[in-house]
PDB file of C-alpha atoms in Angstrom:
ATOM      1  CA  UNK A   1       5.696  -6.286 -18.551  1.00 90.00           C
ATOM      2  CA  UNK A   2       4.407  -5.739 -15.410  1.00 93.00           C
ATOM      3  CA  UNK A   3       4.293  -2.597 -13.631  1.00 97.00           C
ATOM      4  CA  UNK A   4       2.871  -0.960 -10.604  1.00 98.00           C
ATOM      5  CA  UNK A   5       2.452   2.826 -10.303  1.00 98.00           C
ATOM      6  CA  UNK A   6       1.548   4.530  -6.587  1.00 98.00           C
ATOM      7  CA  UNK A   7       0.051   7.839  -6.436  1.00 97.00           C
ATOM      8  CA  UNK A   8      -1.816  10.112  -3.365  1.00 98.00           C
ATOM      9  CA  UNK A   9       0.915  10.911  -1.707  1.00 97.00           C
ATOM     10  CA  UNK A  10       1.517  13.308   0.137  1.00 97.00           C
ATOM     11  CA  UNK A  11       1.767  16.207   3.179  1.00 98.00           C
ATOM     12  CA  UNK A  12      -1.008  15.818   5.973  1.00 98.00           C
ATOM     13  CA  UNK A  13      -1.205  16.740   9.492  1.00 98.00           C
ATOM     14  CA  UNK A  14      -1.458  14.555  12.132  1.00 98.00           C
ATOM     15  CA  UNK A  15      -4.974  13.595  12.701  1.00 98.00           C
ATOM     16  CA  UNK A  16      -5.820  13.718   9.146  1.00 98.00           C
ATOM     17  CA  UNK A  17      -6.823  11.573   5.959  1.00 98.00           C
ATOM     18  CA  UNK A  18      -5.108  10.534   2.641  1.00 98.00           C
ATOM     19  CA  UNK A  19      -5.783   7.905   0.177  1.00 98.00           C
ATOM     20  CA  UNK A  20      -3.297   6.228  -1.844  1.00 98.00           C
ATOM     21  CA  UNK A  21      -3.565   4.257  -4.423  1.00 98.00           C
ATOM     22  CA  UNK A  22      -1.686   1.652  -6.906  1.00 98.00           C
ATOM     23  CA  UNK A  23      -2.874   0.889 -10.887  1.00 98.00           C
ATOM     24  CA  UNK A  24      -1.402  -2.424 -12.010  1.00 98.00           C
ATOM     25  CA  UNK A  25      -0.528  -3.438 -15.449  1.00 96.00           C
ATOM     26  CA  UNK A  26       0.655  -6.700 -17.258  1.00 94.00           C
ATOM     27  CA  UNK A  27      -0.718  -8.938 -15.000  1.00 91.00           C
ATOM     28  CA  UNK A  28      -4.425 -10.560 -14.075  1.00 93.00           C
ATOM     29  CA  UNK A  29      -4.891  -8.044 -11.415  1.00 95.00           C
ATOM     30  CA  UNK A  30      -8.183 -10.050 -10.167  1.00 94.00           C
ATOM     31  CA  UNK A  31      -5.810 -13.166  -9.371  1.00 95.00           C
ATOM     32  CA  UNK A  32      -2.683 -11.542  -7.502  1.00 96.00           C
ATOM     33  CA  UNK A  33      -2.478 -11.092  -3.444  1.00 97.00           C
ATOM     34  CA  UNK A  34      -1.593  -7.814  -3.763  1.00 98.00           C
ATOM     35  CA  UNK A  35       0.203  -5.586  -0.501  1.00 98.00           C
ATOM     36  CA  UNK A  36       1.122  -2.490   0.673  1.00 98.00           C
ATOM     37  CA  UNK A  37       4.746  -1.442   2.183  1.00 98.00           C
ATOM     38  CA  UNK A  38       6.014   1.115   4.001  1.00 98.00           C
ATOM     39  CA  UNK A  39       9.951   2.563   4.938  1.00 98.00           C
ATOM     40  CA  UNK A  40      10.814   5.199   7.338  1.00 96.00           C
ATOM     41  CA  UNK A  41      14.129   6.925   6.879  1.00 91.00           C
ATOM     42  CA  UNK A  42      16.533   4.633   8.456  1.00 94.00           C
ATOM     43  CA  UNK A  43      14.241   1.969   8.933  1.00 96.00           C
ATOM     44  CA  UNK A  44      13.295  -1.650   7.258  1.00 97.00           C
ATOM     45  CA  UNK A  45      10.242  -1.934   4.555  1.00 97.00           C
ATOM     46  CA  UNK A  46       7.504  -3.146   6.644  1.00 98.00           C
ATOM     47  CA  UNK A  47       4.021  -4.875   5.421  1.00 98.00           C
ATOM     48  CA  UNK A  48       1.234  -2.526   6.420  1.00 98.00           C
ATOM     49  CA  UNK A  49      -1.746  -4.281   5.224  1.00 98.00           C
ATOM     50  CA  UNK A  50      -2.407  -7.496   2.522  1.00 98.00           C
ATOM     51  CA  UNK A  51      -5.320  -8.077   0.582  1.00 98.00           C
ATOM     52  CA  UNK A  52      -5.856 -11.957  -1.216  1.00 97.00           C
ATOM     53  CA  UNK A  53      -7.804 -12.501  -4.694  1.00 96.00           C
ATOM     54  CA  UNK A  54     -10.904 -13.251  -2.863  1.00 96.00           C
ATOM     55  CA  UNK A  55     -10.831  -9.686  -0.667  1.00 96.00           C
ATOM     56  CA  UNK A  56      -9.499 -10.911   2.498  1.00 98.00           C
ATOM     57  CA  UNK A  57      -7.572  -8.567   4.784  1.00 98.00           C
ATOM     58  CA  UNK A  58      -4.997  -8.214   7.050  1.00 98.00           C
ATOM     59  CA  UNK A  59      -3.138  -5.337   8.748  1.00 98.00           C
ATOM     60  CA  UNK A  60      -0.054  -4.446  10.777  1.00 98.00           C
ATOM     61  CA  UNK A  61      -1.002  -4.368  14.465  1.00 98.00           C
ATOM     62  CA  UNK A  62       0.479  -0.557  13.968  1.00 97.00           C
ATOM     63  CA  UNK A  63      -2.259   0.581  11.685  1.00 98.00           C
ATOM     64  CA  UNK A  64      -5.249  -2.126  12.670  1.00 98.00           C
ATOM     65  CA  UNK A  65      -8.552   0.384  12.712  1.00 98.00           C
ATOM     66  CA  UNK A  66      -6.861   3.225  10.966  1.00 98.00           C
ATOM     67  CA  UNK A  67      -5.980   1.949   7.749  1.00 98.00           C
ATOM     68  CA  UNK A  68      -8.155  -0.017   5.419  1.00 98.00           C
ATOM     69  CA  UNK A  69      -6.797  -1.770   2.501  1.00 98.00           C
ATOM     70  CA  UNK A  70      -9.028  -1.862  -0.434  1.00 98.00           C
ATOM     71  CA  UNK A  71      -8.975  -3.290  -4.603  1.00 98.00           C
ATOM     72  CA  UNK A  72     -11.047  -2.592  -7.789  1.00 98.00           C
ATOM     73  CA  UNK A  73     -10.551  -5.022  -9.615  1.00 97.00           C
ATOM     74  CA  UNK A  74     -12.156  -3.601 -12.892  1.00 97.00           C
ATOM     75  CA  UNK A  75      -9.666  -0.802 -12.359  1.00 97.00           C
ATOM     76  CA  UNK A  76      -6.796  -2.950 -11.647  1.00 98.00           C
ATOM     77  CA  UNK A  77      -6.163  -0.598  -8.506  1.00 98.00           C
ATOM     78  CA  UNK A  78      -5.399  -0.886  -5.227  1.00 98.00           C
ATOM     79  CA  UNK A  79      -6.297   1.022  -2.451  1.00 98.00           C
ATOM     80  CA  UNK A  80      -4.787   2.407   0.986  1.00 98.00           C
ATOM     81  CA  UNK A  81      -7.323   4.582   2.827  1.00 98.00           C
ATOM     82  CA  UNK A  82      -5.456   6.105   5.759  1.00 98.00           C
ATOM     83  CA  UNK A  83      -6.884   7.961   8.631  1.00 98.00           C
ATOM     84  CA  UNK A  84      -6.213   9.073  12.245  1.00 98.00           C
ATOM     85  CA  UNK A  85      -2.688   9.309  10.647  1.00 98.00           C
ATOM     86  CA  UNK A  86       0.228   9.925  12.855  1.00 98.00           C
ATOM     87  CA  UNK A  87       3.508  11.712  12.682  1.00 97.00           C
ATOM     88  CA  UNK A  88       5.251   7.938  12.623  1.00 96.00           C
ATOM     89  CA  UNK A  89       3.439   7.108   9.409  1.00 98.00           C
ATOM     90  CA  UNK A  90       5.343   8.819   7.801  1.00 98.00           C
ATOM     91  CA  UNK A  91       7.090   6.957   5.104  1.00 98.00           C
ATOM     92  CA  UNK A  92       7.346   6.049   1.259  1.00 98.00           C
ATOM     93  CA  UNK A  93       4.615   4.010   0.653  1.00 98.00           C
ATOM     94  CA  UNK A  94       5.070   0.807  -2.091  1.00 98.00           C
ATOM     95  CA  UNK A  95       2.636  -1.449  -3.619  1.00 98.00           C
ATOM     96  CA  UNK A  96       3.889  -4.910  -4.109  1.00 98.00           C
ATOM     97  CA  UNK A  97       2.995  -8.367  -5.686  1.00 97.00           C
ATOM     98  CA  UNK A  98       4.716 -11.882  -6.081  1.00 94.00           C
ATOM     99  CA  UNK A  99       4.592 -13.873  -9.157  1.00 88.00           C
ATOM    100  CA  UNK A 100       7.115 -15.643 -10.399  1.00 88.00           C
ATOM    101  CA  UNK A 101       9.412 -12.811  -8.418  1.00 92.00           C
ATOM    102  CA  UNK A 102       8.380  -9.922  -6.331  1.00 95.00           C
ATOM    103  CA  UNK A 103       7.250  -6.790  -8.179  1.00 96.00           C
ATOM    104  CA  UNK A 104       7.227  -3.526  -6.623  1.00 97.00           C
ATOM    105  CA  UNK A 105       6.260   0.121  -7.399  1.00 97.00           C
ATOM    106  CA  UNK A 106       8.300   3.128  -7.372  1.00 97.00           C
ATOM    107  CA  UNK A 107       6.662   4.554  -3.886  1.00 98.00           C
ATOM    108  CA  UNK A 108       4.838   7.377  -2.679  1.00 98.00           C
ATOM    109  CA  UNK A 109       5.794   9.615  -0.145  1.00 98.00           C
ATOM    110  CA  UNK A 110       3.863  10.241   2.701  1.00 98.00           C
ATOM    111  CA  UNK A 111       4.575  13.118   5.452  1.00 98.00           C
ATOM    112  CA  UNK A 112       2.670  13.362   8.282  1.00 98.00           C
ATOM    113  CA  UNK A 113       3.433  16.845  10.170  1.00 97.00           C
ATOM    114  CA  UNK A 114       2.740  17.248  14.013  1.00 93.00           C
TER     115      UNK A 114
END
């Protein structure tokens, strides 16, 4: 069964730092593409930042140079290292890989306060 847990969340002021992260299970974590998501209250999930097998990145033009998406592999986890974080960043934050379908964690909330 696979699963994907998010943790790190949390309430940060704008300007500030916060490190989330995502421990996978019942899959061969070294193998997936794994991403990170983001929703805003009212708004649509939207990819923040992808990371392949082999390490390569990409990132949302929103957070290019402030976030950097990161994996361990011998820890199964995945990594969001967030800084220079804004009051519009604030969102639930969701870890997500496809397989045969698209898995996704159950979020983590982060509030960034002006």
């Amino acid at each position: 069964q696979v699963q994907l847990v998010e943790s790190g969340g949390g309430l940060v002021q704008a300007g500030g730092s916060l490190r989330i992260s995502c421990v996978a299970s019942g899959i061969i974590f070294s193998f997936a593409h794994m991403n990170w998501y983001r929703q805003a209250p009212g708004k649509q999930r939207e990819l923040v930042a992808t990371i392949t097998s082999s390490g390569s990145t990409n990132y949302a033009d929103s957070v290019k140079g402030r976030f950097t998406i990161s994996r361990d592999n011998a820890k199964k986890s995945l990594y969001l290292q967030m800084n220079s974080l804004k009051p519009e960043d604030t969102a639930v934050y969701y870890c997500q890989t496809r397989l045969a379908r698209d898995y996704w964690g159950q979020g983590t909330q982060v509030t960034v306060s002006s």
